Every structure is written in C-alpha cells, then in structure tokens.
Amino acid sequence: MRVLIALGGNAMTAADGRARPGDQIAAVTVAMEPVADLVAAGYDVVLTHGNGPQVGNLLVKNELAASVVPPVPLDWCGAQTQGTIGFIVIDALERALAARGVRRRVAAVVTRTLVDATDPGFARPTKPIGRYLPRDEAAVLIDHGETWEDRGERGWRRVVASPEPLEVLDAPAAAALLAAGFVVVANGGGGIPVVREPDGAVRGVEAVIDKDLGAALLGHALGAEALVIATDVDGAVLGFGTPHQRPVGTVDVATLRGYAAEGHFASGSMGPKVEAACRFVERGGKRAVITSLGRIADAVRDHAGTTVLPADITREVAGHA
C-alpha cells in the first residue's frame, strides 16, 4: 500500500514553536519514528512537509540584510527549505530505519509545482507572510519589488499570491525513485511555484502554494492509496470553540463538503486540510485522514482522527458497525 504522509509545521519545530537548527533536528527525529515503523511494516511511503517557519526565518534574514545584499525571491526560499528539510528528514529516517534493521534508501527531490500565470491571486496578492515591520523598513523591501500593506497599529506586512496548484512537475522523478525502492521526500511547502512561458520554459514566481493542496496533488500523481495530513490536533471538529464542539470521525466527501460550506473550518487552518482531503478522495484515493502527528501509524493502519472516504465505502463501514 502506498501512502503519502504530509507533515505539518509542528513536526519541524520545537513544542513552543522555536525553529533553531537543533530544535528542527530534534523534532524531525521524533516525527520519523512512526514513519520508520510503517516502512518496516512494508508500506510504500512518500513524505511531504510544511516549511512555514523555515521560510519565515529566511524572510527575516532578507529584511535585515536588504540594505546590504538583494533579498532572494520567495521561490528561492522554497527551494532552499526543501533542500534543508529534506536533508534533515533523510538523516533522521535513515537512523530510525537502521535501528529497526531495515535497509531502505531515502531521497529528497527538490520539486516544482506549476501554477497559472493568470491566476487571480497574482493580480491582487492577499496571502500575508512574514513579520510586521515599520513603514521605513518595509519601504526598503518595496523598493526591491515586494508588495507590502499597511496593517494599522501592528505595522506593514508583506502579501503574496497563493495560486491554485495545477501539476507537480517533478512527480515523475519521485515515481522513478519509488520504483527503485526509495522512500521519497518531495513537494515540500506545496512545491516551488513556477509558471510556463509561451515557449514552454518554466520560471519561478513569488507565491505561496498551500502545502495540503500540494500534498493531495502529489498523492494523486504518484498513485497513493491513502493521504495522511499530520497536524497538531486529532482531527477536524464541528462548532469549534463553542459548547457544542464535536469531532468529525469517519465521513464521506459530500458530507464533509457540506460542513465546510456551513463555515465550520477556518480558511487559514483546518479549511485547506479539509479541502485537500476531499480532493484526494474525489480523484480516486481510497481515503484521507486528518490527525495528529502521534497517530500517523493508526491513521494508515485503521481509522484515526477525521477519516474521509468515498460515499459508497462510508455506507459499507456504517453497515458493518
């Protein structure tokens, strides 16, 4: 069984959110334990990951050095963090596999994701990234071509496009590595956003791709049967923050989309995860699971957290309950 595991940002940082190199290595080391268990049990595993804290750190370095050296573009930040996180994951997973007596090679692929150059997000960027800055500091970065908005008392904040991911261009490379027996890390941060020129060439663009939507797209491209979105909660809930809050367990796509339409899932947190889970199942995946990092193995082997199934399978499960 091939499973794609999407690790959230909490898997890459300390419990208090710190992202120093030592914190990241320690967090990834813990995250790879259940992954190694699955590989040892015979599952064909693909990993993807978030990169928000890491890109955030690079943006701060850009800001502090903007008067000395030109800031690197956002697509470069994505590429750099894919390489760094991939390296850390490879080391940690190889150690965990060796401890279990498993000889499997691990590889990380720096991965590009195609977006539409005419996506509406490019005309009006709305995705806030990075920290707030005073007007004079933001002005330096605006002079370098970045888009910043005045957010009132908190200061100015950079905004970028968050276009719809269309195709994972380097999925064939990941597929070749899987066929050769590798555990593969790919499409970190949703992929490096690129657009296609009229002559067929591609170029990177300043944008952020939602990592969960990118995971669903990669899972479909690689023929994964299951998608596990590992986050910092056990699953989606209805009525979040109210006295009537209740978890969403096993659910079919249509029902889950109905809950989303009713406004149960915040656009900046659970909403994209729910959308990604629905898309994956709608495109032929057998199931998608949203759950906590510690329940990855449970999610793959059985049902854990919020498990999204096709309608016909959901009815079958209910009939045998």
JSON list of N, CA, C and O in Angstrom, two decimals, residues 10 24 45 49 67 73 82 107 110 140 142 175 184 212 217 225 270-271 283 316 319:
[
{"chain": "A", "resi": 10, "resn": "ASN", "atom": "N", "xyz": [4.35, 21.68, 12.79]},
{"chain": "A", "resi": 10, "resn": "ASN", "atom": "CA", "xyz": [4.66, 21.28, 14.15]},
{"chain": "A", "resi": 10, "resn": "ASN", "atom": "C", "xyz": [5.65, 20.13, 14.20]},
{"chain": "A", "resi": 10, "resn": "ASN", "atom": "O", "xyz": [6.30, 19.90, 15.21]},
{"chain": "A", "resi": 24, "resn": "GLN", "atom": "N", "xyz": [14.82, 21.89, 15.16]},
{"chain": "A", "resi": 24, "resn": "GLN", "atom": "CA", "xyz": [14.28, 21.23, 13.98]},
{"chain": "A", "resi": 24, "resn": "GLN", "atom": "C", "xyz": [14.77, 19.79, 13.85]},
{"chain": "A", "resi": 24, "resn": "GLN", "atom": "O", "xyz": [13.98, 18.88, 13.55]},
{"chain": "A", "resi": 45, "resn": "VAL", "atom": "N", "xyz": [6.09, 4.44, 1.38]},
{"chain": "A", "resi": 45, "resn": "VAL", "atom": "CA", "xyz": [5.85, 5.76, 1.98]},
{"chain": "A", "resi": 45, "resn": "VAL", "atom": "C", "xyz": [6.44, 6.88, 1.14]},
{"chain": "A", "resi": 45, "resn": "VAL", "atom": "O", "xyz": [7.59, 6.80, 0.70]},
{"chain": "A", "resi": 49, "resn": "HIS", "atom": "N", "xyz": [6.03, 17.95, 3.36]},
{"chain": "A", "resi": 49, "resn": "HIS", "atom": "CA", "xyz": [6.13, 18.68, 4.63]},
{"chain": "A", "resi": 49, "resn": "HIS", "atom": "C", "xyz": [5.83, 20.16, 4.44]},
{"chain": "A", "resi": 49, "resn": "HIS", "atom": "O", "xyz": [5.89, 20.68, 3.32]},
{"chain": "A", "resi": 67, "resn": "SER", "atom": "N", "xyz": [19.49, 46.16, 2.96]},
{"chain": "A", "resi": 67, "resn": "SER", "atom": "CA", "xyz": [20.26, 47.35, 2.61]},
{"chain": "A", "resi": 67, "resn": "SER", "atom": "C", "xyz": [21.70, 47.01, 2.19]},
{"chain": "A", "resi": 67, "resn": "SER", "atom": "O", "xyz": [22.44, 47.89, 1.74]},
{"chain": "A", "resi": 73, "resn": "PRO", "atom": "N", "xyz": [14.37, 35.85, -3.93]},
{"chain": "A", "resi": 73, "resn": "PRO", "atom": "CA", "xyz": [12.93, 35.74, -4.15]},
{"chain": "A", "resi": 73, "resn": "PRO", "atom": "C", "xyz": [12.32, 34.57, -3.38]},
{"chain": "A", "resi": 73, "resn": "PRO", "atom": "O", "xyz": [13.03, 33.66, -2.93]},
{"chain": "A", "resi": 82, "resn": "GLN", "atom": "N", "xyz": [13.25, 23.31, 1.00]},
{"chain": "A", "resi": 82, "resn": "GLN", "atom": "CA", "xyz": [13.06, 21.92, 0.58]},
{"chain": "A", "resi": 82, "resn": "GLN", "atom": "C", "xyz": [14.35, 21.13, 0.73]},
{"chain": "A", "resi": 82, "resn": "GLN", "atom": "O", "xyz": [14.34, 19.99, 1.22]},
{"chain": "A", "resi": 107, "resn": "ALA", "atom": "N", "xyz": [15.45, 9.43, -0.30]},
{"chain": "A", "resi": 107, "resn": "ALA", "atom": "CA", "xyz": [15.89, 10.51, -1.19]},
{"chain": "A", "resi": 107, "resn": "ALA", "atom": "C", "xyz": [14.91, 11.66, -1.11]},
{"chain": "A", "resi": 107, "resn": "ALA", "atom": "O", "xyz": [13.70, 11.47, -0.93]},
{"chain": "A", "resi": 110, "resn": "VAL", "atom": "N", "xyz": [13.94, 18.07, -4.90]},
{"chain": "A", "resi": 110, "resn": "VAL", "atom": "CA", "xyz": [13.54, 19.48, -4.97]},
{"chain": "A", "resi": 110, "resn": "VAL", "atom": "C", "xyz": [12.49, 19.58, -6.07]},
{"chain": "A", "resi": 110, "resn": "VAL", "atom": "O", "xyz": [12.75, 19.27, -7.23]},
{"chain": "A", "resi": 140, "resn": "VAL", "atom": "N", "xyz": [12.10, 49.79, 2.19]},
{"chain": "A", "resi": 140, "resn": "VAL", "atom": "CA", "xyz": [13.31, 49.25, 1.58]},
{"chain": "A", "resi": 140, "resn": "VAL", "atom": "C", "xyz": [12.97, 48.02, 0.74]},
{"chain": "A", "resi": 140, "resn": "VAL", "atom": "O", "xyz": [13.48, 47.84, -0.38]},
{"chain": "A", "resi": 142, "resn": "ILE", "atom": "N", "xyz": [9.94, 47.24, -0.44]},
{"chain": "A", "resi": 142, "resn": "ILE", "atom": "CA", "xyz": [9.08, 47.65, -1.55]},
{"chain": "A", "resi": 142, "resn": "ILE", "atom": "C", "xyz": [9.93, 48.12, -2.71]},
{"chain": "A", "resi": 142, "resn": "ILE", "atom": "O", "xyz": [9.65, 47.84, -3.89]},
{"chain": "A", "resi": 175, "resn": "ALA", "atom": "N", "xyz": [8.43, 9.32, -8.78]},
{"chain": "A", "resi": 175, "resn": "ALA", "atom": "CA", "xyz": [7.91, 7.99, -9.12]},
{"chain": "A", "resi": 175, "resn": "ALA", "atom": "C", "xyz": [9.04, 7.04, -9.48]},
{"chain": "A", "resi": 175, "resn": "ALA", "atom": "O", "xyz": [9.01, 5.86, -9.12]},
{"chain": "A", "resi": 184, "resn": "VAL", "atom": "N", "xyz": [10.62, 8.41, -0.43]},
{"chain": "A", "resi": 184, "resn": "VAL", "atom": "CA", "xyz": [10.82, 9.69, -1.11]},
{"chain": "A", "resi": 184, "resn": "VAL", "atom": "C", "xyz": [10.23, 10.85, -0.31]},
{"chain": "A", "resi": 184, "resn": "VAL", "atom": "O", "xyz": [9.12, 10.75, 0.22]},
{"chain": "A", "resi": 212, "resn": "ASP", "atom": "N", "xyz": [-1.07, 21.59, 1.87]},
{"chain": "A", "resi": 212, "resn": "ASP", "atom": "CA", "xyz": [-2.01, 20.47, 1.90]},
{"chain": "A", "resi": 212, "resn": "ASP", "atom": "C", "xyz": [-2.62, 20.21, 0.53]},
{"chain": "A", "resi": 212, "resn": "ASP", "atom": "O", "xyz": [-2.77, 19.05, 0.12]},
{"chain": "A", "resi": 217, "resn": "LEU", "atom": "N", "xyz": [-2.36, 16.83, -4.53]},
{"chain": "A", "resi": 217, "resn": "LEU", "atom": "CA", "xyz": [-1.98, 16.75, -5.94]},
{"chain": "A", "resi": 217, "resn": "LEU", "atom": "C", "xyz": [-0.85, 15.75, -6.14]},
{"chain": "A", "resi": 217, "resn": "LEU", "atom": "O", "xyz": [-0.87, 14.93, -7.08]},
{"chain": "A", "resi": 225, "resn": "GLU", "atom": "N", "xyz": [-2.66, 5.41, -2.29]},
{"chain": "A", "resi": 225, "resn": "GLU", "atom": "CA", "xyz": [-4.00, 4.95, -1.91]},
{"chain": "A", "resi": 225, "resn": "GLU", "atom": "C", "xyz": [-4.54, 5.73, -0.72]},
{"chain": "A", "resi": 225, "resn": "GLU", "atom": "O", "xyz": [-5.75, 5.85, -0.55]},
{"chain": "A", "resi": 270, "resn": "MET", "atom": "N", "xyz": [-7.83, 24.74, 9.41]},
{"chain": "A", "resi": 270, "resn": "MET", "atom": "CA", "xyz": [-8.40, 23.45, 9.06]},
{"chain": "A", "resi": 270, "resn": "MET", "atom": "C", "xyz": [-9.02, 23.44, 7.67]},
{"chain": "A", "resi": 270, "resn": "MET", "atom": "O", "xyz": [-9.08, 22.39, 7.01]},
{"chain": "A", "resi": 271, "resn": "GLY", "atom": "N", "xyz": [-9.46, 24.58, 7.17]},
{"chain": "A", "resi": 271, "resn": "GLY", "atom": "CA", "xyz": [-10.12, 24.64, 5.88]},
{"chain": "A", "resi": 271, "resn": "GLY", "atom": "C", "xyz": [-9.33, 24.01, 4.74]},
{"chain": "A", "resi": 271, "resn": "GLY", "atom": "O", "xyz": [-9.85, 23.14, 4.02]},
{"chain": "A", "resi": 283, "resn": "ARG", "atom": "N", "xyz": [-10.44, 12.30, -6.40]},
{"chain": "A", "resi": 283, "resn": "ARG", "atom": "CA", "xyz": [-9.60, 11.94, -7.56]},
{"chain": "A", "resi": 283, "resn": "ARG", "atom": "C", "xyz": [-9.15, 10.49, -7.54]},
{"chain": "A", "resi": 283, "resn": "ARG", "atom": "O", "xyz": [-8.25, 10.10, -8.28]},
{"chain": "A", "resi": 316, "resn": "GLU", "atom": "N", "xyz": [-20.74, 1.33, 3.50]},
{"chain": "A", "resi": 316, "resn": "GLU", "atom": "CA", "xyz": [-20.37, -0.03, 3.84]},
{"chain": "A", "resi": 316, "resn": "GLU", "atom": "C", "xyz": [-19.85, -0.12, 5.26]},
{"chain": "A", "resi": 316, "resn": "GLU", "atom": "O", "xyz": [-20.19, -1.03, 6.01]},
{"chain": "A", "resi": 319, "resn": "GLY", "atom": "N", "xyz": [-22.69, 0.12, 7.60]},
{"chain": "A", "resi": 319, "resn": "GLY", "atom": "CA", "xyz": [-23.49, -1.08, 7.61]},
{"chain": "A", "resi": 319, "resn": "GLY", "atom": "C", "xyz": [-22.92, -2.20, 8.43]},
{"chain": "A", "resi": 319, "resn": "GLY", "atom": "O", "xyz": [-23.65, -3.07, 8.88]}
]
